[in-house]
């Protein structure tokens, strides 16, 4: 292993399920995952973060404490990777830290990631690159999603394909293929991924998430409730667009269910609710994939277009089979079929963003985010 090309990427998504930490070797022609860990966040910390989705208010004291606590969790994850791989800090080129998003508000525009990078740099002894999203926003962009640029690096082939990240929120990337005259990726958030299903599992089934979609599989989709959920204006908006758990959260869901139950006189069973939410994720993703294909595909291909699924949702077999049913002209597969760990991609992206920032490379995202131009992303903290 050439130690001159090693980077660490740190990420915690909107699910707040843990700190994803990837040790990555980045060479000009190849990006390789060396190791990946995902230590859970302490329950109290996770609880504080998830509570912010429904009630995004904090005192400055609480905000400062949270930013410090998250930074230490991120730093510890990086240090665990070093020990596990018998590496010293000076063998790592840089850390790329996404931080924990606690408020994503493109309308302001502002996207707030916490876990101050100064603490990560100083406690690990490794220069740290962070705060990637605000540069894009300062240029009029959505500041999200960033995944399409990295999906292009990992997944691009001659043929066009899609990559769908199903985290708390879901986002799609369309990669036109390197034989296309304009291979720049496009992509956007489609809406909820696992977030609402996780909420229902935690509230009514005493479990963090619906393992392999077993519960959703046993229920029935309530099509009238589904139609009502689909009236959310976000689904009708044209891209560029991005969203978060400030928009799709338990409060919104409860309001929609109450309205539906009140007007229909029907009480929605909890298992049917899960099936309906699973269907909501599936049909919003499928609709956008078909829309992007119509808008961008140059010619009919005889090959079925690949739809690679990444993020925690890639492990939900039920969801994947529903998506395949809705997309018979496509081949829906977890990225494991391409020997890429679905869980590690976002943390790998952070390592890559750090490497790109230090090399002063612009990231091709303006077609995704709507920014005025592509930019060098992130601030740089020294150890
Ligand atoms: N075996 C599985 N079956 C169903 N869902 C899963 C499984 N493993 C992970 N998930 C889902 O993936 C989520 C975590 O996905 P992740 O990509 O880490 O999201 P985020 O980026 O928002 O943190 C979990 O909360 C859960 O909903
Ligand atoms: Mg996660």
mmCIF file of C-alpha atoms and ligand atoms in Angstrom:
data_model
loop_
_atom_site.group_PDB
_atom_site.id
_atom_site.type_symbol
_atom_site.label_atom_id
_atom_site.label_comp_id
_atom_site.label_asym_id
_atom_site.label_seq_id
_atom_site.Cartn_x
_atom_site.Cartn_y
_atom_site.Cartn_z
ATOM 1 C CA UNK A 1 0.000 0.000 0.000
ATOM 2 C CA UNK A 2 1.459 3.340 -1.052
ATOM 3 C CA UNK A 3 1.072 5.447 2.046
ATOM 4 C CA UNK A 4 1.489 8.721 0.158
ATOM 5 C CA UNK A 5 -2.024 8.450 -1.268
ATOM 6 C CA UNK A 6 -4.037 7.724 1.858
ATOM 7 C CA UNK A 7 -6.987 9.864 2.909
ATOM 8 C CA UNK A 8 -9.732 9.503 5.512
ATOM 9 C CA UNK A 9 -13.330 10.497 4.799
ATOM 10 C CA UNK A 10 -15.797 11.139 7.642
ATOM 11 C CA UNK A 11 -19.534 11.394 7.191
ATOM 12 C CA UNK A 12 -22.707 11.221 9.197
ATOM 13 C CA UNK A 13 -25.899 11.359 7.158
ATOM 14 C CA UNK A 14 -29.388 12.531 8.001
ATOM 15 C CA UNK A 15 -30.147 9.120 9.564
ATOM 16 C CA UNK A 16 -27.644 9.965 12.356
ATOM 17 C CA UNK A 17 -27.073 6.203 12.592
ATOM 18 C CA UNK A 18 -23.315 6.496 13.020
ATOM 19 C CA UNK A 19 -20.068 8.111 11.902
ATOM 20 C CA UNK A 20 -19.004 6.549 8.622
ATOM 21 C CA UNK A 21 -15.215 6.535 8.378
ATOM 22 C CA UNK A 22 -13.429 5.373 5.229
ATOM 23 C CA UNK A 23 -9.704 4.868 4.711
ATOM 24 C CA UNK A 24 -9.161 5.443 1.019
ATOM 25 C CA UNK A 25 -6.212 5.208 -1.325
ATOM 26 C CA UNK A 26 -6.481 7.802 -4.085
ATOM 27 C CA UNK A 27 -4.252 7.490 -7.135
ATOM 28 C CA UNK A 28 -4.731 9.417 -10.400
ATOM 29 C CA UNK A 29 -6.358 6.421 -12.072
ATOM 30 C CA UNK A 30 -7.880 4.565 -9.148
ATOM 31 C CA UNK A 31 -9.766 5.064 -5.905
ATOM 32 C CA UNK A 32 -9.691 2.135 -3.553
ATOM 33 C CA UNK A 33 -11.416 1.591 -0.233
ATOM 34 C CA UNK A 34 -8.883 0.139 2.229
ATOM 35 C CA UNK A 35 -11.068 0.000 5.334
ATOM 36 C CA UNK A 36 -14.453 1.198 6.510
ATOM 37 C CA UNK A 37 -15.956 1.483 9.984
ATOM 38 C CA UNK A 38 -19.214 2.992 11.186
ATOM 39 C CA UNK A 39 -19.209 3.396 14.971
ATOM 40 C CA UNK A 40 -22.665 4.289 16.318
ATOM 41 C CA UNK A 41 -23.241 7.697 17.793
ATOM 42 C CA UNK A 42 -23.955 7.655 21.548
ATOM 43 C CA UNK A 43 -27.754 7.315 22.027
ATOM 44 C CA UNK A 44 -28.122 10.697 23.756
ATOM 45 C CA UNK A 45 -26.300 12.469 20.949
ATOM 46 C CA UNK A 46 -28.308 10.673 18.278
ATOM 47 C CA UNK A 47 -31.481 11.579 20.139
ATOM 48 C CA UNK A 48 -30.529 15.284 20.290
ATOM 49 C CA UNK A 49 -29.815 15.300 16.557
ATOM 50 C CA UNK A 50 -33.016 13.522 15.529
ATOM 51 C CA UNK A 51 -35.095 15.784 17.791
ATOM 52 C CA UNK A 52 -33.837 18.741 15.751
ATOM 53 C CA UNK A 53 -35.668 17.445 12.664
ATOM 54 C CA UNK A 54 -39.052 18.198 14.159
ATOM 55 C CA UNK A 55 -38.057 21.152 16.275
ATOM 56 C CA UNK A 56 -35.014 22.937 14.827
ATOM 57 C CA UNK A 57 -34.282 25.208 17.756
ATOM 58 C CA UNK A 58 -31.217 25.250 20.003
ATOM 59 C CA UNK A 59 -29.669 27.657 22.482
ATOM 60 C CA UNK A 60 -26.175 28.851 21.550
ATOM 61 C CA UNK A 61 -24.862 26.846 24.534
ATOM 62 C CA UNK A 62 -26.519 23.665 23.200
ATOM 63 C CA UNK A 63 -25.359 24.403 19.662
ATOM 64 C CA UNK A 64 -21.750 24.849 20.763
ATOM 65 C CA UNK A 65 -21.836 21.690 22.885
ATOM 66 C CA UNK A 66 -23.290 19.674 20.016
ATOM 67 C CA UNK A 67 -20.699 20.921 17.535
ATOM 68 C CA UNK A 68 -17.902 20.025 19.961
ATOM 69 C CA UNK A 69 -19.383 16.584 20.803
ATOM 70 C CA UNK A 70 -19.796 15.692 17.121
ATOM 71 C CA UNK A 71 -16.244 16.823 16.337
ATOM 72 C CA UNK A 72 -14.926 14.464 19.023
ATOM 73 C CA UNK A 73 -16.972 11.552 17.656
ATOM 74 C CA UNK A 74 -15.599 12.225 14.179
ATOM 75 C CA UNK A 75 -12.050 12.520 15.496
ATOM 76 C CA UNK A 76 -12.382 9.264 17.447
ATOM 77 C CA UNK A 77 -13.630 7.443 14.349
ATOM 78 C CA UNK A 78 -10.550 8.635 12.417
ATOM 79 C CA UNK A 79 -8.231 7.591 15.242
ATOM 80 C CA UNK A 80 -9.869 4.157 15.447
ATOM 81 C CA UNK A 81 -9.176 3.682 11.722
ATOM 82 C CA UNK A 82 -5.514 4.601 12.257
ATOM 83 C CA UNK A 83 -5.048 2.119 15.112
ATOM 84 C CA UNK A 84 -6.932 -0.641 13.294
ATOM 85 C CA UNK A 85 -4.734 -0.245 10.212
ATOM 86 C CA UNK A 86 -1.495 0.277 12.117
ATOM 87 C CA UNK A 87 -0.997 3.736 10.633
ATOM 88 C CA UNK A 88 0.419 6.942 12.060
ATOM 89 C CA UNK A 89 -1.192 10.349 11.521
ATOM 90 C CA UNK A 90 1.697 11.504 9.339
ATOM 91 C CA UNK A 91 0.922 8.708 6.858
ATOM 92 C CA UNK A 92 -2.465 10.248 6.044
ATOM 93 C CA UNK A 93 -2.561 13.099 3.528
ATOM 94 C CA UNK A 94 -5.775 14.640 4.818
ATOM 95 C CA UNK A 95 -9.151 14.071 6.411
ATOM 96 C CA UNK A 96 -12.285 15.167 4.581
ATOM 97 C CA UNK A 97 -15.076 15.748 7.081
ATOM 98 C CA UNK A 98 -18.634 16.352 6.019
ATOM 99 C CA UNK A 99 -19.868 17.090 9.517
ATOM 100 C CA UNK A 100 -23.415 16.471 10.663
ATOM 101 C CA UNK A 101 -26.084 18.452 8.845
ATOM 102 C CA UNK A 102 -28.471 19.996 11.331
ATOM 103 C CA UNK A 103 -30.175 22.429 8.979
ATOM 104 C CA UNK A 104 -30.280 22.463 5.198
ATOM 105 C CA UNK A 105 -32.027 25.567 3.917
ATOM 106 C CA UNK A 106 -31.235 26.383 0.268
ATOM 107 C CA UNK A 107 -33.953 29.058 0.293
ATOM 108 C CA UNK A 108 -31.929 31.213 2.761
ATOM 109 C CA UNK A 109 -29.363 30.021 1.386
ATOM 110 C CA UNK A 110 -27.516 28.159 4.165
ATOM 111 C CA UNK A 111 -26.579 24.595 4.987
ATOM 112 C CA UNK A 112 -25.327 24.028 8.488
ATOM 113 C CA UNK A 113 -22.916 21.172 9.197
ATOM 114 C CA UNK A 114 -21.538 20.852 12.711
ATOM 115 C CA UNK A 115 -18.528 19.070 14.225
ATOM 116 C CA UNK A 116 -15.938 21.824 14.070
ATOM 117 C CA UNK A 117 -12.995 20.770 11.852
ATOM 118 C CA UNK A 118 -10.445 22.606 14.032
ATOM 119 C CA UNK A 119 -10.970 19.964 16.749
ATOM 120 C CA UNK A 120 -10.657 17.135 14.247
ATOM 121 C CA UNK A 121 -7.400 18.521 12.806
ATOM 122 C CA UNK A 122 -5.857 19.266 16.195
ATOM 123 C CA UNK A 123 -6.850 16.033 17.956
ATOM 124 C CA UNK A 124 -5.874 13.715 15.093
ATOM 125 C CA UNK A 125 -2.786 15.647 13.961
ATOM 126 C CA UNK A 126 -4.077 15.445 10.373
ATOM 127 C CA UNK A 127 -4.973 18.429 8.167
ATOM 128 C CA UNK A 128 -8.727 18.501 7.717
ATOM 129 C CA UNK A 129 -10.890 19.771 4.875
ATOM 130 C CA UNK A 130 -14.534 20.529 5.665
ATOM 131 C CA UNK A 131 -17.526 22.797 5.111
ATOM 132 C CA UNK A 132 -17.965 21.846 1.465
ATOM 133 C CA UNK A 133 -21.527 22.928 0.884
ATOM 134 C CA UNK A 134 -21.452 26.674 1.548
ATOM 135 C CA UNK A 135 -19.034 27.409 -1.331
ATOM 136 C CA UNK A 136 -21.619 26.053 -3.752
ATOM 137 C CA UNK A 137 -24.392 27.985 -2.044
ATOM 138 C CA UNK A 138 -22.391 31.207 -2.208
ATOM 139 C CA UNK A 139 -22.486 30.717 -5.981
ATOM 140 C CA UNK A 140 -26.254 30.355 -6.030
ATOM 141 C CA UNK A 141 -26.292 26.536 -5.867
ATOM 142 C CA UNK A 142 -28.422 24.224 -3.767
ATOM 143 C CA UNK A 143 -25.304 23.005 -1.910
ATOM 144 C CA UNK A 144 -26.624 19.473 -2.486
ATOM 145 C CA UNK A 145 -26.554 16.758 -3.559
ATOM 146 C CA UNK A 146 -22.784 16.396 -3.998
ATOM 147 C CA UNK A 147 -22.842 12.677 -4.662
ATOM 148 C CA UNK A 148 -23.294 12.890 -8.477
ATOM 149 C CA UNK A 149 -19.729 14.205 -8.991
ATOM 150 C CA UNK A 150 -18.266 11.306 -7.008
ATOM 151 C CA UNK A 151 -20.678 8.757 -8.470
ATOM 152 C CA UNK A 152 -19.230 9.753 -11.838
ATOM 153 C CA UNK A 153 -15.716 8.961 -10.604
ATOM 154 C CA UNK A 154 -16.778 5.554 -9.206
ATOM 155 C CA UNK A 155 -19.471 4.337 -11.600
ATOM 156 C CA UNK A 156 -18.989 5.945 -14.997
ATOM 157 C CA UNK A 157 -18.663 3.622 -17.974
ATOM 158 C CA UNK A 158 -19.296 4.061 -21.718
ATOM 159 C CA UNK A 159 -23.021 3.525 -21.286
ATOM 160 C CA UNK A 160 -25.323 5.845 -19.391
ATOM 161 C CA UNK A 161 -26.399 4.716 -15.918
ATOM 162 C CA UNK A 162 -28.130 5.930 -12.780
ATOM 163 C CA UNK A 163 -26.850 5.807 -9.218
ATOM 164 C CA UNK A 164 -29.466 6.118 -6.471
ATOM 165 C CA UNK A 165 -28.389 6.859 -2.920
ATOM 166 C CA UNK A 166 -31.049 5.803 -0.431
ATOM 167 C CA UNK A 167 -30.041 7.325 2.905
ATOM 168 C CA UNK A 168 -32.431 9.217 5.169
ATOM 169 C CA UNK A 169 -33.176 11.308 2.062
ATOM 170 C CA UNK A 170 -32.798 9.786 -1.409
ATOM 171 C CA UNK A 171 -30.942 11.313 -4.332
ATOM 172 C CA UNK A 172 -30.390 10.215 -7.901
ATOM 173 C CA UNK A 173 -27.422 10.758 -10.215
ATOM 174 C CA UNK A 174 -27.607 10.390 -13.971
ATOM 175 C CA UNK A 175 -24.269 9.689 -15.624
ATOM 176 C CA UNK A 176 -24.577 10.122 -19.398
ATOM 177 C CA UNK A 177 -21.533 7.865 -19.971
ATOM 178 C CA UNK A 178 -18.035 8.743 -21.134
ATOM 179 C CA UNK A 179 -18.961 8.262 -24.799
ATOM 180 C CA UNK A 180 -21.522 11.083 -24.468
ATOM 181 C CA UNK A 181 -20.489 14.521 -25.892
ATOM 182 C CA UNK A 182 -21.402 16.122 -22.546
ATOM 183 C CA UNK A 183 -20.657 13.581 -19.816
ATOM 184 C CA UNK A 184 -21.354 15.996 -16.885
ATOM 185 C CA UNK A 185 -23.564 14.285 -14.324
ATOM 186 C CA UNK A 186 -26.903 15.618 -13.222
ATOM 187 C CA UNK A 187 -28.827 14.675 -10.112
ATOM 188 C CA UNK A 188 -31.006 15.864 -7.289
ATOM 189 C CA UNK A 189 -32.790 14.778 -4.124
ATOM 190 C CA UNK A 190 -35.975 12.879 -4.924
ATOM 191 C CA UNK A 191 -37.450 13.184 -1.403
ATOM 192 C CA UNK A 192 -37.581 10.790 1.549
ATOM 193 C CA UNK A 193 -35.417 7.668 1.446
ATOM 194 C CA UNK A 194 -35.436 5.715 4.716
ATOM 195 C CA UNK A 195 -36.102 8.637 7.081
ATOM 196 C CA UNK A 196 -39.883 8.314 7.435
ATOM 197 C CA UNK A 197 -39.798 4.507 7.535
ATOM 198 C CA UNK A 198 -37.170 4.694 10.292
ATOM 199 C CA UNK A 199 -39.360 7.097 12.286
ATOM 200 C CA UNK A 200 -42.344 4.722 12.094
ATOM 201 C CA UNK A 201 -40.180 1.727 13.051
ATOM 202 C CA UNK A 202 -38.811 3.569 16.075
ATOM 203 C CA UNK A 203 -42.195 4.884 17.163
ATOM 204 C CA UNK A 204 -44.357 1.774 16.726
ATOM 205 C CA UNK A 205 -42.140 -1.288 16.297
ATOM 206 C CA UNK A 206 -39.350 -0.600 18.780
ATOM 207 C CA UNK A 207 -36.632 -1.052 16.186
ATOM 208 C CA UNK A 208 -34.321 1.363 14.406
ATOM 209 C CA UNK A 209 -35.303 0.384 10.883
ATOM 210 C CA UNK A 210 -37.209 -2.198 8.861
ATOM 211 C CA UNK A 211 -34.618 -4.947 8.305
ATOM 212 C CA UNK A 212 -34.797 -6.029 4.639
ATOM 213 C CA UNK A 213 -38.229 -4.395 4.438
ATOM 214 C CA UNK A 214 -39.819 -7.401 6.208
ATOM 215 C CA UNK A 215 -42.501 -5.342 7.956
ATOM 216 C CA UNK A 216 -43.396 -3.276 4.878
ATOM 217 C CA UNK A 217 -43.652 -6.476 2.873
ATOM 218 C CA UNK A 218 -46.375 -7.814 5.166
ATOM 219 C CA UNK A 219 -48.542 -4.687 4.990
ATOM 220 C CA UNK A 220 -50.612 -3.231 2.187
ATOM 221 C CA UNK A 221 -50.075 0.055 0.397
ATOM 222 C CA UNK A 222 -52.841 2.562 1.099
ATOM 223 C CA UNK A 223 -53.047 4.173 -2.341
ATOM 224 C CA UNK A 224 -55.214 7.073 -1.228
ATOM 225 C CA UNK A 225 -52.779 8.021 1.523
ATOM 226 C CA UNK A 226 -49.930 7.605 -0.968
ATOM 227 C CA UNK A 227 -51.642 10.007 -3.391
ATOM 228 C CA UNK A 228 -52.015 12.502 -0.603
ATOM 229 C CA UNK A 229 -48.345 12.250 0.409
ATOM 230 C CA UNK A 230 -47.429 12.789 -3.240
ATOM 231 C CA UNK A 231 -49.159 16.184 -3.249
ATOM 232 C CA UNK A 232 -46.178 17.656 -1.350
ATOM 233 C CA UNK A 233 -44.964 20.564 -3.541
ATOM 234 C CA UNK A 234 -41.373 19.264 -3.429
ATOM 235 C CA UNK A 235 -42.282 16.370 -5.724
ATOM 236 C CA UNK A 236 -43.634 18.762 -8.366
ATOM 237 C CA UNK A 237 -40.655 21.121 -8.304
ATOM 238 C CA UNK A 238 -38.231 21.128 -11.240
ATOM 239 C CA UNK A 239 -34.551 20.458 -10.509
ATOM 240 C CA UNK A 240 -32.089 21.728 -9.340
ATOM 241 C CA UNK A 241 -33.584 20.947 -5.954
ATOM 242 C CA UNK A 242 -32.544 19.517 -2.617
ATOM 243 C CA UNK A 243 -34.324 18.699 0.599
ATOM 244 C CA UNK A 244 -33.805 17.347 4.091
ATOM 245 C CA UNK A 245 -35.430 16.206 7.282
ATOM 246 C CA UNK A 246 -36.482 19.794 7.991
ATOM 247 C CA UNK A 247 -39.124 19.091 5.304
ATOM 248 C CA UNK A 248 -39.811 15.352 5.408
ATOM 249 C CA UNK A 249 -40.100 14.514 9.091
ATOM 250 C CA UNK A 250 -42.458 13.048 11.660
ATOM 251 C CA UNK A 251 -44.429 16.295 12.073
ATOM 252 C CA UNK A 252 -45.218 16.432 8.358
ATOM 253 C CA UNK A 253 -46.157 12.753 8.325
ATOM 254 C CA UNK A 254 -48.434 13.039 11.353
ATOM 255 C CA UNK A 255 -50.160 16.052 9.851
ATOM 256 C CA UNK A 256 -50.772 14.185 6.582
ATOM 257 C CA UNK A 257 -52.086 11.074 8.354
ATOM 258 C CA UNK A 258 -54.384 13.077 10.605
ATOM 259 C CA UNK A 259 -55.797 14.922 7.630
ATOM 260 C CA UNK A 260 -56.294 11.673 5.709
ATOM 261 C CA UNK A 261 -57.894 9.806 8.611
ATOM 262 C CA UNK A 262 -60.158 12.719 9.396
ATOM 263 C CA UNK A 263 -61.392 13.150 5.814
ATOM 264 C CA UNK A 264 -61.730 9.427 4.977
ATOM 265 C CA UNK A 265 -62.808 7.985 8.335
ATOM 266 C CA UNK A 266 -60.124 5.285 7.819
ATOM 267 C CA UNK A 267 -57.536 4.457 10.484
ATOM 268 C CA UNK A 268 -54.229 3.533 8.888
ATOM 269 C CA UNK A 269 -52.625 0.353 10.290
ATOM 270 C CA UNK A 270 -48.985 0.764 11.287
ATOM 271 C CA UNK A 271 -47.754 -1.965 8.987
ATOM 272 C CA UNK A 272 -49.767 -0.524 6.080
ATOM 273 C CA UNK A 273 -48.231 2.843 6.877
ATOM 274 C CA UNK A 274 -44.755 1.336 6.495
ATOM 275 C CA UNK A 275 -45.741 -0.283 3.183
ATOM 276 C CA UNK A 276 -47.104 3.053 1.978
ATOM 277 C CA UNK A 277 -43.925 4.914 2.971
ATOM 278 C CA UNK A 278 -41.775 2.298 1.267
ATOM 279 C CA UNK A 279 -43.903 2.765 -1.853
ATOM 280 C CA UNK A 280 -43.524 6.554 -1.549
ATOM 281 C CA UNK A 281 -39.725 6.209 -1.656
ATOM 282 C CA UNK A 282 -39.901 3.742 -4.541
ATOM 283 C CA UNK A 283 -42.345 5.628 -6.710
ATOM 284 C CA UNK A 284 -40.699 9.047 -6.268
ATOM 285 C CA UNK A 285 -37.340 7.538 -7.285
ATOM 286 C CA UNK A 286 -38.853 5.627 -10.247
ATOM 287 C CA UNK A 287 -40.761 8.691 -11.480
ATOM 288 C CA UNK A 288 -37.621 10.834 -11.484
ATOM 289 C CA UNK A 289 -35.537 8.168 -13.220
ATOM 290 C CA UNK A 290 -38.093 7.944 -16.013
ATOM 291 C CA UNK A 291 -38.304 11.754 -16.217
ATOM 292 C CA UNK A 292 -34.524 12.186 -16.465
ATOM 293 C CA UNK A 293 -34.341 9.438 -19.092
ATOM 294 C CA UNK A 294 -36.938 11.238 -21.219
ATOM 295 C CA UNK A 295 -35.179 14.585 -20.805
ATOM 296 C CA UNK A 296 -31.596 13.448 -21.350
ATOM 297 C CA UNK A 297 -31.246 10.127 -23.048
ATOM 298 C CA UNK A 298 -29.974 10.571 -26.606
ATOM 299 C CA UNK A 299 -31.094 7.329 -28.137
ATOM 300 C CA UNK A 300 -32.865 4.118 -27.243
ATOM 301 C CA UNK A 301 -30.327 1.561 -26.115
ATOM 302 C CA UNK A 302 -30.886 -2.140 -26.625
ATOM 303 C CA UNK A 303 -29.197 -2.694 -23.258
ATOM 304 C CA UNK A 304 -31.137 -2.186 -20.060
ATOM 305 C CA UNK A 305 -29.785 0.900 -18.287
ATOM 306 C CA UNK A 306 -28.158 0.059 -14.956
ATOM 307 C CA UNK A 307 -29.585 1.631 -11.792
ATOM 308 C CA UNK A 308 -26.993 1.155 -9.038
ATOM 309 C CA UNK A 309 -28.367 1.437 -5.512
ATOM 310 C CA UNK A 310 -26.110 2.768 -2.756
ATOM 311 C CA UNK A 311 -26.600 3.906 0.861
ATOM 312 C CA UNK A 312 -28.251 1.900 3.629
ATOM 313 C CA UNK A 313 -31.392 1.420 1.508
ATOM 314 C CA UNK A 314 -29.380 -0.895 -0.783
ATOM 315 C CA UNK A 315 -29.848 -3.571 1.918
ATOM 316 C CA UNK A 316 -33.638 -3.315 1.815
ATOM 317 C CA UNK A 317 -34.434 -6.255 -0.492
ATOM 318 C CA UNK A 318 -38.159 -5.554 -0.509
ATOM 319 C CA UNK A 319 -37.612 -1.948 -1.595
ATOM 320 C CA UNK A 320 -35.220 -3.002 -4.366
ATOM 321 C CA UNK A 321 -37.653 -5.542 -5.768
ATOM 322 C CA UNK A 322 -40.485 -2.949 -5.774
ATOM 323 C CA UNK A 323 -38.193 -0.532 -7.586
ATOM 324 C CA UNK A 324 -37.263 -3.181 -10.150
ATOM 325 C CA UNK A 325 -40.997 -3.849 -10.745
ATOM 326 C CA UNK A 326 -41.590 -0.164 -11.402
ATOM 327 C CA UNK A 327 -38.580 0.039 -13.730
ATOM 328 C CA UNK A 328 -38.827 -3.016 -16.021
ATOM 329 C CA UNK A 329 -36.676 -1.307 -18.698
ATOM 330 C CA UNK A 330 -33.785 -0.915 -16.250
ATOM 331 C CA UNK A 331 -31.561 -3.223 -14.241
ATOM 332 C CA UNK A 332 -31.804 -2.347 -10.552
ATOM 333 C CA UNK A 333 -28.831 -3.633 -8.529
ATOM 334 C CA UNK A 334 -27.065 -2.923 -5.268
ATOM 335 C CA UNK A 335 -23.557 -1.542 -5.824
ATOM 336 C CA UNK A 336 -22.251 -4.708 -4.117
ATOM 337 C CA UNK A 337 -22.713 -6.323 -7.564
ATOM 338 C CA UNK A 338 -19.942 -3.953 -8.696
ATOM 339 C CA UNK A 339 -17.785 -4.747 -5.609
ATOM 340 C CA UNK A 340 -18.526 -1.321 -4.142
ATOM 341 C CA UNK A 341 -19.652 -1.189 -0.499
ATOM 342 C CA UNK A 342 -22.983 0.746 -0.564
ATOM 343 C CA UNK A 343 -22.429 2.073 2.964
ATOM 344 C CA UNK A 344 -18.951 3.443 2.352
ATOM 345 C CA UNK A 345 -19.560 5.643 -0.689
ATOM 346 C CA UNK A 346 -20.434 8.909 1.049
ATOM 347 C CA UNK A 347 -17.428 8.665 3.391
ATOM 348 C CA UNK A 348 -15.225 7.786 0.391
ATOM 349 C CA UNK A 349 -16.609 10.887 -1.298
ATOM 350 C CA UNK A 350 -15.457 13.029 1.651
ATOM 351 C CA UNK A 351 -11.929 11.600 1.334
ATOM 352 C CA UNK A 352 -11.996 12.386 -2.390
ATOM 353 C CA UNK A 353 -13.312 15.918 -1.765
ATOM 354 C CA UNK A 354 -10.388 16.522 0.624
ATOM 355 C CA UNK A 355 -7.891 15.298 -1.980
ATOM 356 C CA UNK A 356 -9.503 17.491 -4.665
ATOM 357 C CA UNK A 357 -9.503 20.540 -2.380
ATOM 358 C CA UNK A 358 -5.830 20.185 -1.551
ATOM 359 C CA UNK A 359 -5.037 19.757 -5.256
ATOM 360 C CA UNK A 360 -7.150 22.910 -5.884
ATOM 361 C CA UNK A 361 -9.436 21.080 -8.315
ATOM 362 C CA UNK A 362 -12.905 22.371 -9.109
ATOM 363 C CA UNK A 363 -15.764 19.897 -8.618
ATOM 364 C CA UNK A 364 -18.147 19.565 -11.593
ATOM 365 C CA UNK A 365 -21.421 20.193 -9.779
ATOM 366 C CA UNK A 366 -22.941 23.336 -11.270
ATOM 367 C CA UNK A 367 -25.203 21.281 -13.586
ATOM 368 C CA UNK A 368 -26.452 19.456 -10.473
ATOM 369 C CA UNK A 369 -26.788 22.233 -7.945
ATOM 370 C CA UNK A 370 -27.535 25.169 -10.261
ATOM 371 C CA UNK A 371 -24.483 27.132 -9.039
ATOM 372 C CA UNK A 372 -23.154 29.852 -11.382
ATOM 373 C CA UNK A 373 -19.989 27.848 -11.940
ATOM 374 C CA UNK A 374 -18.020 24.854 -10.734
ATOM 375 C CA UNK A 375 -15.893 25.717 -7.710
ATOM 376 C CA UNK A 376 -13.139 24.505 -5.414
ATOM 377 C CA UNK A 377 -15.063 23.303 -2.363
ATOM 378 C CA UNK A 378 -14.212 23.360 1.318
ATOM 379 C CA UNK A 379 -12.174 25.111 3.968
ATOM 380 C CA UNK A 380 -8.791 23.832 5.175
ATOM 381 C CA UNK A 381 -7.716 23.417 8.808
ATOM 382 C CA UNK A 382 -4.119 22.613 9.721
ATOM 383 C CA UNK A 383 -3.140 20.204 12.520
HETATM 384 N N1 LIG B 1 -30.588 -4.432 6.190
HETATM 385 C C1 LIG B 1 -31.291 -3.307 6.009
HETATM 386 N N2 LIG B 1 -32.599 -3.387 5.678
HETATM 387 C C2 LIG B 1 -33.347 -2.270 5.499
HETATM 388 N N3 LIG B 1 -32.873 -1.024 5.657
HETATM 389 C C3 LIG B 1 -31.566 -0.868 5.992
HETATM 390 C C4 LIG B 1 -30.719 -1.996 6.180
HETATM 391 N N4 LIG B 1 -29.478 -1.524 6.502
HETATM 392 C C5 LIG B 1 -29.568 -0.169 6.522
HETATM 393 N N5 LIG B 1 -30.829 0.234 6.227
HETATM 394 C C6 LIG B 1 -31.371 1.615 6.180
HETATM 395 O O1 LIG B 1 -30.348 2.522 5.875
HETATM 396 C C7 LIG B 1 -30.337 3.609 6.814
HETATM 397 C C8 LIG B 1 -28.951 4.184 6.935
HETATM 398 O O2 LIG B 1 -28.552 4.568 5.651
HETATM 399 P P1 LIG B 1 -27.394 5.615 5.409
HETATM 400 O O3 LIG B 1 -26.990 5.473 3.981
HETATM 401 O O4 LIG B 1 -26.361 5.489 6.470
HETATM 402 O O5 LIG B 1 -28.198 6.961 5.591
HETATM 403 P P2 LIG B 1 -27.648 8.395 6.007
HETATM 404 O O6 LIG B 1 -26.679 8.768 4.921
HETATM 405 O O7 LIG B 1 -28.881 9.234 6.033
HETATM 406 O O8 LIG B 1 -26.991 8.209 7.355
HETATM 407 C C9 LIG B 1 -30.870 2.988 8.077
HETATM 408 O O9 LIG B 1 -31.394 3.981 8.915
HETATM 409 C C10 LIG B 1 -31.937 2.035 7.529
HETATM 410 O O10 LIG B 1 -33.131 2.712 7.289
HETATM 411 MG MG1 LIG B 2 -25.589 6.849 7.867
#
